[in-house]
Coordinates of C-alpha atoms in Angstrom, one line a residue:
X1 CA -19.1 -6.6 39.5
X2 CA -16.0 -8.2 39.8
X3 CA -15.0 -12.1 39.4
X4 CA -12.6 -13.9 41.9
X5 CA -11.0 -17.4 41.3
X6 CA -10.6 -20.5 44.1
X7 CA -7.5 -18.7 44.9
X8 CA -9.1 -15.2 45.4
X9 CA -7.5 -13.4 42.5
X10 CA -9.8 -10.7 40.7
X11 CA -10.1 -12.4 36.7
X12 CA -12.0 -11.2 34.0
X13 CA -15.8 -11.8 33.6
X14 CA -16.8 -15.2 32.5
X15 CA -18.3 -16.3 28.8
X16 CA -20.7 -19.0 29.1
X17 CA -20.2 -21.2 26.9
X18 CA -17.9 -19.4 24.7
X19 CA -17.2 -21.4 21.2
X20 CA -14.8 -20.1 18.5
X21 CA -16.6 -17.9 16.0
X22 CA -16.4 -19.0 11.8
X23 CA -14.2 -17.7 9.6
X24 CA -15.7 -14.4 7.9
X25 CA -16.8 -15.7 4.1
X26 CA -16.6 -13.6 1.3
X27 CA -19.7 -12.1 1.0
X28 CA -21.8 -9.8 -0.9
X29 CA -23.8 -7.4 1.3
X30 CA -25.8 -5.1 0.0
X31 CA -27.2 -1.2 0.9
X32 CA -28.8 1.7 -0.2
X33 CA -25.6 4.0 -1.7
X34 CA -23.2 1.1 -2.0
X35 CA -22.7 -2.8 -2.2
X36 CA -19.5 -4.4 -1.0
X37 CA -18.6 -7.9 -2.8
X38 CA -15.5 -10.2 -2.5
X39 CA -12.4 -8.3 -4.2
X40 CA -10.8 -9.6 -7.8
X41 CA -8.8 -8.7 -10.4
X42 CA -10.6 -9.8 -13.3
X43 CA -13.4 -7.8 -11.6
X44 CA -12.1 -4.5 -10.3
X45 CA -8.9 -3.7 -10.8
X46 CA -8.9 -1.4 -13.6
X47 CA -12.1 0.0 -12.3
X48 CA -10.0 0.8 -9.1
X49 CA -6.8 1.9 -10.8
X50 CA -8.7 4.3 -13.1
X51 CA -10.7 5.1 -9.6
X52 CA -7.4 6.2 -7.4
X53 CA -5.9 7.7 -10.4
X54 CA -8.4 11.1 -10.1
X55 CA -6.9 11.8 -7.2
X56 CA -5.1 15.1 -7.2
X57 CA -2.0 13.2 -5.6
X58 CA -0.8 10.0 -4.0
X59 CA -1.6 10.9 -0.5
X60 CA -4.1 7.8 -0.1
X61 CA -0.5 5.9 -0.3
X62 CA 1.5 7.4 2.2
X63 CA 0.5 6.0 5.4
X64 CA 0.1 2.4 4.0
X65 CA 3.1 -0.2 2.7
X66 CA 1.7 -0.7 -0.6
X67 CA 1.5 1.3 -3.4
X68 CA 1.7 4.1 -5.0
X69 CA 1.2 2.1 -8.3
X70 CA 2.5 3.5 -11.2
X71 CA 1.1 1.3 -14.1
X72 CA -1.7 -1.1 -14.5
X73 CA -0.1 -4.4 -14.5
X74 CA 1.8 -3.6 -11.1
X75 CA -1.8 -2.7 -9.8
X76 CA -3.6 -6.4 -11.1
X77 CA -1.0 -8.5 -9.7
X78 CA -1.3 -6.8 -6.3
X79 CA -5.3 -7.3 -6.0
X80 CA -4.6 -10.5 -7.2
X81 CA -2.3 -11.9 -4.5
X82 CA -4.2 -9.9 -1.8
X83 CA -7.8 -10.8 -3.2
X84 CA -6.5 -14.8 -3.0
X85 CA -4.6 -14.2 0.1
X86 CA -5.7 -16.8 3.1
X87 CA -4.4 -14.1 5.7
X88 CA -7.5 -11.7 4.9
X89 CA -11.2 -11.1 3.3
X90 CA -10.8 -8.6 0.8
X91 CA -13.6 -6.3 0.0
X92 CA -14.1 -3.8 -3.3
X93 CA -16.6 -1.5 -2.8
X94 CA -19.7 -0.7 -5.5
X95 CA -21.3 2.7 -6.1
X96 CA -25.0 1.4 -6.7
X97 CA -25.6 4.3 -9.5
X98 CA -22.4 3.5 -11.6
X99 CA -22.1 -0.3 -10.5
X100 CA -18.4 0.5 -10.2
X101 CA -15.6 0.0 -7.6
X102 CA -14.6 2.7 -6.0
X103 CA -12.9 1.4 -3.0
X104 CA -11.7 -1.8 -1.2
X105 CA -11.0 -2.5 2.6
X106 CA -10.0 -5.8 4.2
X107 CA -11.1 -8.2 7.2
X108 CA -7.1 -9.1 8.4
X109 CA -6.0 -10.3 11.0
X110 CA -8.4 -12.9 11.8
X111 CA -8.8 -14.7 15.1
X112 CA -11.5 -16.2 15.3
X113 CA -10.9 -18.1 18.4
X114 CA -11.2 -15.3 20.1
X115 CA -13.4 -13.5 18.1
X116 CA -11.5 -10.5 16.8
X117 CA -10.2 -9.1 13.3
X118 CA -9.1 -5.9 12.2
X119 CA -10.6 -3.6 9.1
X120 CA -7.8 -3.0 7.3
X121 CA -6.6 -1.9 3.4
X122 CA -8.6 0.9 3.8
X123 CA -8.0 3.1 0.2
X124 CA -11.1 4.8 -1.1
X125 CA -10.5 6.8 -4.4
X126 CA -11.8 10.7 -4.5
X127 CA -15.6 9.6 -5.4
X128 CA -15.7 7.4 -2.6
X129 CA -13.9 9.6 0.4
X130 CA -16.2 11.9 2.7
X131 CA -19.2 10.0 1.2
X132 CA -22.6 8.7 3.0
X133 CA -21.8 6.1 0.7
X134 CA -18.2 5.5 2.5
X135 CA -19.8 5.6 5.6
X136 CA -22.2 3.0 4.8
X137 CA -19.9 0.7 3.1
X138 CA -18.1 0.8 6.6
X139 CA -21.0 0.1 8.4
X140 CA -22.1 -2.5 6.5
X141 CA -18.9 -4.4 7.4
X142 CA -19.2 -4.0 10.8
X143 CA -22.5 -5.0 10.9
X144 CA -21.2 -8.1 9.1
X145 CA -18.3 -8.7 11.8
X146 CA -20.8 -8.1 15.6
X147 CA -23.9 -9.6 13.7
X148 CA -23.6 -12.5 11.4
X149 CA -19.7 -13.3 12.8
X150 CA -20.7 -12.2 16.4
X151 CA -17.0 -11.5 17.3
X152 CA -16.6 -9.6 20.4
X153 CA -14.1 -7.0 19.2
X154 CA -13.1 -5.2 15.4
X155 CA -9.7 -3.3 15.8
X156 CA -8.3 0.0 13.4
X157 CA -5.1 0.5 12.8
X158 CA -3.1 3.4 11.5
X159 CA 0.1 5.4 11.5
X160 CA 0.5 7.8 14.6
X161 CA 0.8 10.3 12.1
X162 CA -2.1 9.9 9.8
X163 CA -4.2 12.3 11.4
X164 CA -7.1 11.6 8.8
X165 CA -7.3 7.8 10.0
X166 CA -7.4 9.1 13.3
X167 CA -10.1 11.3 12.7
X168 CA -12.0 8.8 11.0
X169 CA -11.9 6.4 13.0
X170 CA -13.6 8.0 16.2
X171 CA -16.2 9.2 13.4
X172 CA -17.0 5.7 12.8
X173 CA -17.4 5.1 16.9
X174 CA -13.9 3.2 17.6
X175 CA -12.1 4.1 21.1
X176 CA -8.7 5.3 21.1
X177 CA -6.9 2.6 22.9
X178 CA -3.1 3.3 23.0
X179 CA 0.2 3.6 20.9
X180 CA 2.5 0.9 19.6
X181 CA 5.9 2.7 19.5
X182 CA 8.5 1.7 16.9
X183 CA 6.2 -1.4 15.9
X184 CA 7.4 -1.2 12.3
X185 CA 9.4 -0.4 9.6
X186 CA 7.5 0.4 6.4
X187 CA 9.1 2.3 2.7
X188 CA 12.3 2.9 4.5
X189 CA 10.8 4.6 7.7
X190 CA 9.3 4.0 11.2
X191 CA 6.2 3.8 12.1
X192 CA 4.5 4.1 15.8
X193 CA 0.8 2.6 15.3
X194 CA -2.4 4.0 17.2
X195 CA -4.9 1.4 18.3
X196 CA -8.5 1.5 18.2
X197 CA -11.2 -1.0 18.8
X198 CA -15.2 -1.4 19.4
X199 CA -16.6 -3.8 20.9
X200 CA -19.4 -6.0 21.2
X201 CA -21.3 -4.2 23.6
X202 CA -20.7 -0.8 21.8
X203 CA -22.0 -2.2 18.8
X204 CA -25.8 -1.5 19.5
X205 CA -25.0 2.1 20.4
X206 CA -22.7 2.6 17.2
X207 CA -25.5 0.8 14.7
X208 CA -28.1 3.0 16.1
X209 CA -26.2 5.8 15.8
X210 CA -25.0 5.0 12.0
X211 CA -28.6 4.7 10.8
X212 CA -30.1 7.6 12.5
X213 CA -27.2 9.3 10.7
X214 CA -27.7 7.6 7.3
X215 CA -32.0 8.4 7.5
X216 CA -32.8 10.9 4.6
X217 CA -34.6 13.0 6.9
X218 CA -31.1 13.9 8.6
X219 CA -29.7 15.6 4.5
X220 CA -31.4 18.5 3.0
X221 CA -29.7 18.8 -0.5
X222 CA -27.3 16.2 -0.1
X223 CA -25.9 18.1 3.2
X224 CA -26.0 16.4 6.8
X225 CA -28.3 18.0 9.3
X226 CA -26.3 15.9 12.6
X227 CA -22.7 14.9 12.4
X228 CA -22.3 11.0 12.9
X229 CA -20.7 12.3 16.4
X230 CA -23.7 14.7 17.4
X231 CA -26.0 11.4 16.4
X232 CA -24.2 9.3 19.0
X233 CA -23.1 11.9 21.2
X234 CA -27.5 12.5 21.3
X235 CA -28.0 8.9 21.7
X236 CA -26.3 8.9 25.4
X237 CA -25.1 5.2 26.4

C-alpha cells in the first residue's frame, strides 16, 4: 500500500497517534541462565576485570575505543563514568549459578522521540561468549526495548572489520542495512561502521524464534539440536 500527500507525493505510512516513548530505566530483568541489572562499580567491576582477564588475549578490545585495561583502578573509574553516564543505560550481566558478572552491554544512543536506541558496549568475558546464557541476556534486552519501551527500531553497530560482530549480529536476527565509510577515527585508526537494525514488526518473529531456540528440548548434553538461524529460518515470516 502506499501513502500520497494533498500534493500527491508518495510519504511513508502513517502512525496514529504516535507519542514519544520513555526513557529506558535501569532495570533488573531476570531469566533462566542469566539476570541483567543496572551496571556499577562498587558492584561489578572487579568481578568484570577478574572476568575479561581469563581471556587468552585482548581481542575483546580491538574493535571498541575503550580499553584494553591494564590495572584495576583504570578499569573502576571507567564503569564508573559510563555506569553514571546520562548518554546511556548500562547493563552488567549475572550468571544465575555463580551470581557473578560476566558481561556488560549498553542501551546508547537514545531517541526516544522516535523510538530507537542502539545496543552497544558489547564485551562479554570467555565464560560468557558462545553461551545460551549470552544469548539470553541479549534477548532479554530486546525484549525490554520492543515490549515494555515499545520503540519501533534497536540498531547494532560494529567495525566493518569485526567479522565476529557481524556474525553475531544476524545470529541474533538484525538486518544488514549498509556501511558508514570513514565515520570515525578510533586508537589512531579508521574505522568504516556496518549498520544493522530490527524492527518492530520483526520482533514477533525474532522472540519466537529466540525461545524456540532457548527450550531444553532443543540441547541434548548441553549441545544445540537447531541453530538460532535454522529456528527462524523454520519459522518462515
Amino acid at each position: 500500500m502506499k501513502w500520497f500527500n494533498e500534493c500527491n507525493q508518495e510519504i511513508g505510512f502513517p502512525l496514529k497517534d504516535w507519542q514519544p516513548k520513555k526513557y529506558p530505566e535501569r532495570v533488573t530483568i531476570e531469566g533462566k541462565h542469566c539476570w541483567i541489572e543496572p551496571l556499577n562499580s562498587q558492584t561489578h567491576a572487579a568481578q568484570l576485570f577478574e572476568a575479561h582477564k581469563k581471556a587468552k588475549d585482548e581481542r575483546i578490545w580491538t574493535y571498541i575505543p575503550i580499553g584494553p585495561f591494564n590495572n584495576l583502578e583504570d578499569y573502576q573509574k571507567f564503569i564508573t563514568d559510563i555506569a553514571n553516564s546520562s548518554q546511556e543505560v548500562q547493563f552488567a550481566i549475572i550468571n544465575k549459578k555463580t551470581g557473578r558478572s560476566v558481561g556488560s552491554f549498553a542501551l546508547m544512543r537514545i531517541d526516544k522521540e522516535n523510538g530507537v536506541a542502539e545496543v552497544g558496549y558489547v564485551v562479554f568475558s570467555p565464560e560468557l561468549q558462545k553461551t545460551t546464557m549470552a544469548t539470553e541476556a541479549h534477548y532479554l534486552l530486546m525484549k525490554y526495548v520492543f515490549e515494555s519501551l515499545d520503540y519501533r527500531r534497536l540498531e547494532w553497530k560494529c567495525d566493518s572489520l569485526n567479522k565476529p560482530s557481524q556474525a553475531a549480529a544476524q545470529r541474533l536476527g538484525y538486518k544488514f542495512e549498509g556501511t558508514f565509510r570513514q565515520i570515525q577515527v578510533y586508537k589512531g585508526r579508521n574505522r568504516d561502521t556496518h549498520w544493522f537494525s530490527v524492527i518492530d514488526c520483526e520482533w514477533d518473529h525474532c522472540e519466537k524464534a529466540f525461545e524456540q531456540w532457548m527450550d531444553e528440548e532443543n540441547f541434548v548434553n548441553g549441545k544445540q539440536k537447531r541453530s538460532l538461524v535454522q529456528v527462524r529460518e523454520n519459522l518462515g515470516r
